[in-house]
PDB file of C-alpha atoms and ligand atoms in Angstrom:
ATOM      1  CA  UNK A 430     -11.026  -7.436  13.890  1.00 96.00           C
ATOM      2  CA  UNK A 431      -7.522  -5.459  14.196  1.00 97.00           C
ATOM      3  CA  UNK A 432      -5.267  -7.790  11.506  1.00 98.00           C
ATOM      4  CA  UNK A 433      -1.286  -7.929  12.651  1.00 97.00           C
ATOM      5  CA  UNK A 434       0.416  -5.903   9.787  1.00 98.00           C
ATOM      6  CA  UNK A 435       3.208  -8.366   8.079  1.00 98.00           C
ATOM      7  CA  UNK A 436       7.002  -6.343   8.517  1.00 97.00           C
ATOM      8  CA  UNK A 437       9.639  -6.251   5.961  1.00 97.00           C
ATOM      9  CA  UNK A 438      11.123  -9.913   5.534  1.00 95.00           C
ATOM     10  CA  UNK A 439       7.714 -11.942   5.448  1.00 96.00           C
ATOM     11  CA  UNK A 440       7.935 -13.777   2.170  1.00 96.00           C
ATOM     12  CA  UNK A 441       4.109 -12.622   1.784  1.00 97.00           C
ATOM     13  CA  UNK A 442       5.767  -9.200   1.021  1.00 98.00           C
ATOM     14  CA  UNK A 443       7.587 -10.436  -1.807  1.00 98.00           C
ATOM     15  CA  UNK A 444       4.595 -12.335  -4.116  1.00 98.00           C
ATOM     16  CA  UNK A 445       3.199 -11.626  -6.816  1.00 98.00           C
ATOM     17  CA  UNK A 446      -0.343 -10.944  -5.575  1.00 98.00           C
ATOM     18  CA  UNK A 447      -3.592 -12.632  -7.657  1.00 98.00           C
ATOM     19  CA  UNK A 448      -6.961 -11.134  -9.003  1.00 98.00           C
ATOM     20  CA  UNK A 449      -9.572 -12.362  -7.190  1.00 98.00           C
ATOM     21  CA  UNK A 450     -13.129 -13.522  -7.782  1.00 97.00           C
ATOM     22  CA  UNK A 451     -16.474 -12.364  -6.575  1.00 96.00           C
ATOM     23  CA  UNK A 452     -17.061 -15.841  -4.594  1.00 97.00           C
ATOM     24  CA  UNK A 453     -13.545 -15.167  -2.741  1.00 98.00           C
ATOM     25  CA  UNK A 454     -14.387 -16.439   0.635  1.00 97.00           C
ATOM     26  CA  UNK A 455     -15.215 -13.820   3.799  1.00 97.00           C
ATOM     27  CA  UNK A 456     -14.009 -11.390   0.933  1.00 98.00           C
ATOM     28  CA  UNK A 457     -16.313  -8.057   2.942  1.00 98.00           C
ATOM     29  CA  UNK A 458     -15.482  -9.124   6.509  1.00 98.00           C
ATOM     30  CA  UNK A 459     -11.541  -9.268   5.167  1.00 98.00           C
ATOM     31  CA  UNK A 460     -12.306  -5.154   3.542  1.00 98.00           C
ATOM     32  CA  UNK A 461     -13.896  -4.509   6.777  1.00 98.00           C
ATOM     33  CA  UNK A 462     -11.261  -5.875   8.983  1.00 98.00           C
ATOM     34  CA  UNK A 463      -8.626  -4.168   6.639  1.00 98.00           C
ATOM     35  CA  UNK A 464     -10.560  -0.577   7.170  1.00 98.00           C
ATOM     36  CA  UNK A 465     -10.082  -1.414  10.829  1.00 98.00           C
ATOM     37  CA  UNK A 466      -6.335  -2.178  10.591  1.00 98.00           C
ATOM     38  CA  UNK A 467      -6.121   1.077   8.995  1.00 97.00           C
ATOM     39  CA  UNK A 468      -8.195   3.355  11.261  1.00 96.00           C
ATOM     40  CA  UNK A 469      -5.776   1.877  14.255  1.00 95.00           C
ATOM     41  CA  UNK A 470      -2.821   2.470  12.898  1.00 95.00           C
ATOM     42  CA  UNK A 471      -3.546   5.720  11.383  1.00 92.00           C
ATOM     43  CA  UNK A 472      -2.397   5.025   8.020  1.00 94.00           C
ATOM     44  CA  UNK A 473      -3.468   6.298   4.386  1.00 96.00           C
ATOM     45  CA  UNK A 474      -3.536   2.733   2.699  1.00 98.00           C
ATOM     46  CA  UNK A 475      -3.326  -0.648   2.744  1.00 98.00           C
ATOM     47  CA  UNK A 476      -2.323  -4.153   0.626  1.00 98.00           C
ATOM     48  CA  UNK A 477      -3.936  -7.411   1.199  1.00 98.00           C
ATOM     49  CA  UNK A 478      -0.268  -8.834   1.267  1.00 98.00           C
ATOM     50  CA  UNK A 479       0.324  -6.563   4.614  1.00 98.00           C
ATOM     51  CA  UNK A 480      -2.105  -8.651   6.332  1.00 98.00           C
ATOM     52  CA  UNK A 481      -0.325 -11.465   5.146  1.00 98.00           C
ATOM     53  CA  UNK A 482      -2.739 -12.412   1.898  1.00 98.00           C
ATOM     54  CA  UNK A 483      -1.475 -12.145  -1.598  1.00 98.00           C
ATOM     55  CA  UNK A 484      -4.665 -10.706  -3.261  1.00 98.00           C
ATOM     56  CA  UNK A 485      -5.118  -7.983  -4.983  1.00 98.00           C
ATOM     57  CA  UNK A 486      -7.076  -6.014  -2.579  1.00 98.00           C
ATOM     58  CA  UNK A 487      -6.007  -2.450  -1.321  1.00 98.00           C
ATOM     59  CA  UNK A 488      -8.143   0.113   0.272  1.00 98.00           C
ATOM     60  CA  UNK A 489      -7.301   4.082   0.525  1.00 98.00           C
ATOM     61  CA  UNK A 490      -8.340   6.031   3.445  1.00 97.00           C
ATOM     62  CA  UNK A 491      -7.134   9.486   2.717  1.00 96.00           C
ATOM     63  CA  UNK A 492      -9.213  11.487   5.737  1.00 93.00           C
ATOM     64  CA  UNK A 493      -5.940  12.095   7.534  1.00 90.00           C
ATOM     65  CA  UNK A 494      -4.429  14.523   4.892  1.00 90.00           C
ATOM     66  CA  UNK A 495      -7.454  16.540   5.060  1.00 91.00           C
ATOM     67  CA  UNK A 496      -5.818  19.524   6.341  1.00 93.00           C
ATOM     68  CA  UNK A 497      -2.956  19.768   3.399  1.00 92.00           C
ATOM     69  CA  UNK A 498      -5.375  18.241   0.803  1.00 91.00           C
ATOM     70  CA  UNK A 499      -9.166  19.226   1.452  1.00 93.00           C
ATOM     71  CA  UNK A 500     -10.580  17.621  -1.545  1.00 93.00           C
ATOM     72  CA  UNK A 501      -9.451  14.113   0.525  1.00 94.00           C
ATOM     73  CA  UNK A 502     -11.201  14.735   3.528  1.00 93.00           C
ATOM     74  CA  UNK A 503     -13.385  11.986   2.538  1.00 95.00           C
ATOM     75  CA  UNK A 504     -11.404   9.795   0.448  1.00 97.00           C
ATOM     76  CA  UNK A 505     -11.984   6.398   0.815  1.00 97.00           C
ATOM     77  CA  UNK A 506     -11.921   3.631  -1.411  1.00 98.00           C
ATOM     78  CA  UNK A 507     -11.778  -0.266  -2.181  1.00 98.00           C
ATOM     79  CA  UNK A 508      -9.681  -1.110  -5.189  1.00 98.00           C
ATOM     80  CA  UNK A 509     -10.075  -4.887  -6.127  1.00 98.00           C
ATOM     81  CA  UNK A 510      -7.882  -6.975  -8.994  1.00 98.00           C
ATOM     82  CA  UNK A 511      -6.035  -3.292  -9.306  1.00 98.00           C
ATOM     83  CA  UNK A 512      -3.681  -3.227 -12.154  1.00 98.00           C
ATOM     84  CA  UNK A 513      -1.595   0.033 -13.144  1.00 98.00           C
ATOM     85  CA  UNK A 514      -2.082   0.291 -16.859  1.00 97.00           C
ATOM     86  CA  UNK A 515       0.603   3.092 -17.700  1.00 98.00           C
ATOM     87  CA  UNK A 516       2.697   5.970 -16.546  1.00 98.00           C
ATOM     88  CA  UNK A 517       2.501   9.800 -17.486  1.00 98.00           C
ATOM     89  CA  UNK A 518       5.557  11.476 -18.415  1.00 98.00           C
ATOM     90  CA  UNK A 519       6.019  13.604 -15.429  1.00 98.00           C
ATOM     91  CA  UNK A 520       7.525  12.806 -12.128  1.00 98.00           C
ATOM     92  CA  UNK A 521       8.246  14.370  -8.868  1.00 97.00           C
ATOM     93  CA  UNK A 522       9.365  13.286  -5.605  1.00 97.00           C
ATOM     94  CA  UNK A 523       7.625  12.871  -1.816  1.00 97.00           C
ATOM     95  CA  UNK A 524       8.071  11.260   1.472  1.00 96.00           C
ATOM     96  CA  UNK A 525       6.910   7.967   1.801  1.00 97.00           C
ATOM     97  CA  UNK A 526       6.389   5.507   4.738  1.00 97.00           C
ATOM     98  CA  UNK A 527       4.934   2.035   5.260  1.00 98.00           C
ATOM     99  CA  UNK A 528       3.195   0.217   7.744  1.00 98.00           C
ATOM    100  CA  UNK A 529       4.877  -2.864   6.827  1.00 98.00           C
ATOM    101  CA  UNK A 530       8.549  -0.732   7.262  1.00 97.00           C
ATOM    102  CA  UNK A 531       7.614   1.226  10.984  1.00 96.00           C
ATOM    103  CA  UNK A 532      10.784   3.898  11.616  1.00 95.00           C
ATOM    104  CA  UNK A 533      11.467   4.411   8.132  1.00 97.00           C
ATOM    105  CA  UNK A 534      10.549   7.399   5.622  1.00 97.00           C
ATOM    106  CA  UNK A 535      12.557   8.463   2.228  1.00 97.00           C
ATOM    107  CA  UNK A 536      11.920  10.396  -0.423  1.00 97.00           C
ATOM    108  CA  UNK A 537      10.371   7.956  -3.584  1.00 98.00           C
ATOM    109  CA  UNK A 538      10.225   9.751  -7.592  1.00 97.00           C
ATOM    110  CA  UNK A 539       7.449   8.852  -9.272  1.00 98.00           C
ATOM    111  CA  UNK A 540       5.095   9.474 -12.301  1.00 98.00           C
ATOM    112  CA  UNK A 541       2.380  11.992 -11.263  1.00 98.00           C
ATOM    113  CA  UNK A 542      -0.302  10.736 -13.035  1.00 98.00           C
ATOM    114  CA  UNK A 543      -1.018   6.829 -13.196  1.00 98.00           C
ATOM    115  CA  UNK A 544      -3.281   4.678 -15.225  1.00 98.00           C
ATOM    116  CA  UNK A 545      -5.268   1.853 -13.167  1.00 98.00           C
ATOM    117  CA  UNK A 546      -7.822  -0.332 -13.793  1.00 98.00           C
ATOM    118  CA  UNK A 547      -9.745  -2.029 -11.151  1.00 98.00           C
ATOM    119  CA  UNK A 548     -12.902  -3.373  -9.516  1.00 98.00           C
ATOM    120  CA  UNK A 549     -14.499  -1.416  -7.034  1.00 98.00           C
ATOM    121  CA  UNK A 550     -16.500  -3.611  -4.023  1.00 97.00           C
ATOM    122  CA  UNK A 551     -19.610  -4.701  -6.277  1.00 97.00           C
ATOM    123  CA  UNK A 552     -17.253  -6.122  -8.361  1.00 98.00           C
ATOM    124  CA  UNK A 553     -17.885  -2.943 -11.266  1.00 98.00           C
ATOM    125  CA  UNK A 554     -15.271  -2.502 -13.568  1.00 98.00           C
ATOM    126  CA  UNK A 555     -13.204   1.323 -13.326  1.00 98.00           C
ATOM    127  CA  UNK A 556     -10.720   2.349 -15.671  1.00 98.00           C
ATOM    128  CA  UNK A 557      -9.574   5.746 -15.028  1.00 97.00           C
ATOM    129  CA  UNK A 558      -6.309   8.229 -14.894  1.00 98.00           C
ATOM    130  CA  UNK A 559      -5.429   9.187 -11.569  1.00 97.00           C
ATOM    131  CA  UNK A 560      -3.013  12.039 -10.283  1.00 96.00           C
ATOM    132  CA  UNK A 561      -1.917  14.236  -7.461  1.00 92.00           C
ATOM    133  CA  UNK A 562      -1.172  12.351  -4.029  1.00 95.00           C
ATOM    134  CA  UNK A 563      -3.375   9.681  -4.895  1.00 97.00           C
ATOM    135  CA  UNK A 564      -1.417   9.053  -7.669  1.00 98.00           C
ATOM    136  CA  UNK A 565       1.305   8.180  -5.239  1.00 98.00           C
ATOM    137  CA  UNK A 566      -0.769   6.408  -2.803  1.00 98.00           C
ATOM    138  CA  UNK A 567      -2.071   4.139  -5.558  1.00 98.00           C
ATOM    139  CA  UNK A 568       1.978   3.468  -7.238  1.00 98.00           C
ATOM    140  CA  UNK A 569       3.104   2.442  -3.494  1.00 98.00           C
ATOM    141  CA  UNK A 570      -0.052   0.280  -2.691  1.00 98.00           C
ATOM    142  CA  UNK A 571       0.425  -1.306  -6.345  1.00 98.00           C
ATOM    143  CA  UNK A 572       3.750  -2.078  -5.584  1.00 98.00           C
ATOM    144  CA  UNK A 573       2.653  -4.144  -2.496  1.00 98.00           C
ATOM    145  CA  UNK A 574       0.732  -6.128  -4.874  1.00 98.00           C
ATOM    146  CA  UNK A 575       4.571  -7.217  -7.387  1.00 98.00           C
ATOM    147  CA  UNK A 576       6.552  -8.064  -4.312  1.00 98.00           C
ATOM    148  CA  UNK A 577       7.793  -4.519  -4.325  1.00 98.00           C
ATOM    149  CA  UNK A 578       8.397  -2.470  -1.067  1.00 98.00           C
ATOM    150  CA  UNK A 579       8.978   1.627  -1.729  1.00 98.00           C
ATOM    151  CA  UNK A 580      12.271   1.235  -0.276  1.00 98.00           C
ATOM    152  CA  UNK A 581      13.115  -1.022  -3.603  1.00 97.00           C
ATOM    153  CA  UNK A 582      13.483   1.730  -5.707  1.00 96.00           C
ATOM    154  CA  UNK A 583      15.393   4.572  -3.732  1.00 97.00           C
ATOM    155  CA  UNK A 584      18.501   5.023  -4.821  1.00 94.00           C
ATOM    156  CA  UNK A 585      21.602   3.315  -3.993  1.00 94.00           C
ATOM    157  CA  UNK A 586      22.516   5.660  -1.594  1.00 95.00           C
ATOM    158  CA  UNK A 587      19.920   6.359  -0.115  1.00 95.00           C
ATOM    159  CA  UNK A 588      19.544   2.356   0.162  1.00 95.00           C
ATOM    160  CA  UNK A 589      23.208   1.834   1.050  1.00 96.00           C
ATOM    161  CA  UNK A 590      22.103   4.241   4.418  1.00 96.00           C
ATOM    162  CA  UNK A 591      19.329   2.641   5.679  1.00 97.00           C
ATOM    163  CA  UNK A 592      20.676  -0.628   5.701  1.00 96.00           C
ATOM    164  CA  UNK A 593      20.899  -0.864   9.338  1.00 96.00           C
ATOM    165  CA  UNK A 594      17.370  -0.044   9.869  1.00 96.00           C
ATOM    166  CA  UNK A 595      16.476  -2.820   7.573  1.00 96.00           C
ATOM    167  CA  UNK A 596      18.213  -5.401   8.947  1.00 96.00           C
ATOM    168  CA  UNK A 597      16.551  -4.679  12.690  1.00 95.00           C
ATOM    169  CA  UNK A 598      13.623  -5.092  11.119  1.00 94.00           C
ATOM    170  CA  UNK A 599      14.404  -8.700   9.582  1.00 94.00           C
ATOM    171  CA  UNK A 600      16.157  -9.237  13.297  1.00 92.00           C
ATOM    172  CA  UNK A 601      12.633  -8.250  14.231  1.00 91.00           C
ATOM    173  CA  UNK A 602      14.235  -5.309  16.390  1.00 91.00           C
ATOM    174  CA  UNK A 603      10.854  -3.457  15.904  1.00 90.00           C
ATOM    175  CA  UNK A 604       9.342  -0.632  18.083  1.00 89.00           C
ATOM    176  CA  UNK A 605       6.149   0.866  16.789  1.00 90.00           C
ATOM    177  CA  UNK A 606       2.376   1.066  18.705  1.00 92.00           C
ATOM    178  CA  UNK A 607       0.152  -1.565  16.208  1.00 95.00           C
ATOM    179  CA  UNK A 608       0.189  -5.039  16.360  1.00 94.00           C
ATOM    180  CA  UNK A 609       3.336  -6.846  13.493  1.00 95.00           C
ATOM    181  CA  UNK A 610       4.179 -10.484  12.718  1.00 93.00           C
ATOM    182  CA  UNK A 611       7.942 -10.271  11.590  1.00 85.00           C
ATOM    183  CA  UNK A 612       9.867 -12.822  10.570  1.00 71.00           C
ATOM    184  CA  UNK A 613      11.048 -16.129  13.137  1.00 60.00           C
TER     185      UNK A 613
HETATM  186 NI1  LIG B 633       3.268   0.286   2.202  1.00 85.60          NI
END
């Protein structure tokens, strides 16, 4: 089933999302409607809290970078009760987008390499060090799961000038082809 993706201003955004347990109920149907979401609207990941549930489930579907990064062309993973465990030193900075913010992109800095620890679907326990654009793909998807959006931690500026694109979206002024629940 094709889940409505929450837009910027559902409160749902802003939790704190919680670890859940194996017993969590319809927890595969949820992962295999979330796969779904994502294959429709043809993004790279996705945060329980996008779908409107504050649980820390994300999944990572990286086939569509294939052609810049080849060693993603079948990336695709379940991350369950994720937690980011520390930073590396180094940072850089990329474009970013959300599903949850259609129409807008900015450039985010962050860390290049990321410490996580997680569960994958069976409920295993991973701890591992993860860099490159996965790296990224894992910060922004973590940040879904504090109440953090990417557009949180541009700068000022940056923030200052795409303040009119924000408020459409809480207006719920909102033109993009997938299926959103805004807020009203
Ligand atoms: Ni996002």
């Amino acid at each position: 089933m094709i889940l409505p993706i929450y837009v910027y201003g559902q409160p749902v955004l802003r939790k704190v999302a919680d670890d859940i347990t194996k017993d969590y109920p319809n927890l595969k149907e949820f992962i295999s409607d979330m796969y779904e979401t994502l294959e429709k609207t043809g993004g790279i990941g996705l945060a329980a809290p996008q779908v409107g549930k504050a649980i820390r489930v994300v999944i990572i579907d990286l086939h569509e970078l294939a052609e810049d990064y080849p060693e993603y062309a079948d990336f695709r993973k379940t991350y369950i009760n994720s937690h980011i465990i520390e930073y590396g030193d180094e940072k850089d900075s990329s474009e970013e987008g959300c599903l949850s913010l259609p129409g807008i992109s900015e450039k985010v800095v962050r860390p290049k390499q990321v410490h996580i620890r997680y569960m994958d679907e069976d409920f295993l326990e991973h701890d591992e060090w993860v860099d490159g654009y996965l790296a990224r793909v894992i910060q922004h998807e973590s940040d879904h799961l504090e109440g953090r959006v990417f557009t949180d931690i541009i700068s000022p500026l940056r923030k200052q000038l795409i303040k009119k694109k924000l408020t459409q979206l809480l207006k719920g002024n909102i033109t993009c082809r997938y299926k959103v629940k805004f807020k009203k």
